[in-house]
């Protein structure tokens, strides 16, 4: 229905393109989602619209690209979202995970550490399992590097952050 509205009325509304992109994403049409979200971003720039829409569109574009295994483009989209809102904890974690997948352990650790900085700045609003997950990502990086003592230290932090983690 949204796509028909775009075609019939030839709207160049970034929100409409974004919503249509998200609908395609939820249906699993990743290429269509990618194209529509990119169009939303381009129209949003031209019209100098909503900064929040721009941040959200870049975040969602990162998700779409990551699912298509377009890692470099996903990192770029996530990085743009993080530029627009430096407090996006999940985005920083996603970037770290993608760098780890690519074998860039140094940048992966930098982003996980950045995510921890963001989390520690507002600990009251961060769920314990979120914090534990970030430490767990660091464990994986250190284990892949053969730095087992560092990995053990991070494992302790996992349990300190979320004592229920060991029971899962």
CSV table of N, CA and C in Angstrom, one decimal, residues 2 18 41 59-60 66-67 69 75 84 96 99 105 110-111 128 166:
chain,number,residue,atom,x,y,z
A,2,UNK,N,1.9,1.2,0.8
A,2,UNK,CA,2.8,2.4,0.8
A,2,UNK,C,3.5,2.6,-0.5
A,18,UNK,N,11.0,5.6,4.1
A,18,UNK,CA,11.5,4.9,5.2
A,18,UNK,C,10.5,3.8,5.7
A,41,UNK,N,17.0,8.3,3.0
A,41,UNK,CA,18.1,9.1,3.5
A,41,UNK,C,18.5,10.2,2.5
A,59,UNK,N,20.6,3.6,10.9
A,59,UNK,CA,20.7,2.4,11.8
A,59,UNK,C,20.0,1.2,11.1
A,60,UNK,N,18.8,1.4,10.6
A,60,UNK,CA,18.1,0.4,9.9
A,60,UNK,C,18.8,-0.1,8.6
A,66,UNK,N,23.9,-5.5,6.9
A,66,UNK,CA,24.5,-6.6,7.6
A,66,UNK,C,23.9,-7.9,7.3
A,67,UNK,N,22.6,-8.0,7.2
A,67,UNK,CA,21.9,-9.2,6.9
A,67,UNK,C,22.2,-9.7,5.5
A,69,UNK,N,25.1,-9.4,4.3
A,69,UNK,CA,26.6,-9.6,4.4
A,69,UNK,C,27.4,-8.6,3.7
A,75,UNK,N,28.9,-1.2,8.1
A,75,UNK,CA,29.7,-0.4,9.1
A,75,UNK,C,29.6,1.1,8.8
A,84,UNK,N,25.5,10.8,14.2
A,84,UNK,CA,24.3,11.6,14.5
A,84,UNK,C,23.9,11.5,15.9
A,96,UNK,N,31.2,-3.1,16.4
A,96,UNK,CA,32.2,-4.0,17.0
A,96,UNK,C,32.1,-5.4,16.5
A,99,UNK,N,33.2,-5.6,12.9
A,99,UNK,CA,34.7,-5.6,12.8
A,99,UNK,C,35.3,-6.9,13.2
A,105,UNK,N,40.3,-7.1,15.0
A,105,UNK,CA,40.1,-7.2,16.4
A,105,UNK,C,40.4,-5.9,17.1
A,110,UNK,N,37.9,-1.5,20.2
A,110,UNK,CA,37.6,-0.1,20.4
A,110,UNK,C,36.1,0.2,20.5
A,111,UNK,N,35.3,-0.4,19.6
A,111,UNK,CA,33.9,-0.2,19.6
A,111,UNK,C,33.2,-0.8,20.8
A,128,UNK,N,21.3,-5.2,32.7
A,128,UNK,CA,22.5,-6.0,33.0
A,128,UNK,C,22.9,-7.0,31.9
A,166,UNK,N,25.3,-17.0,34.2
A,166,UNK,CA,25.8,-18.3,34.3
A,166,UNK,C,24.7,-19.4,34.3
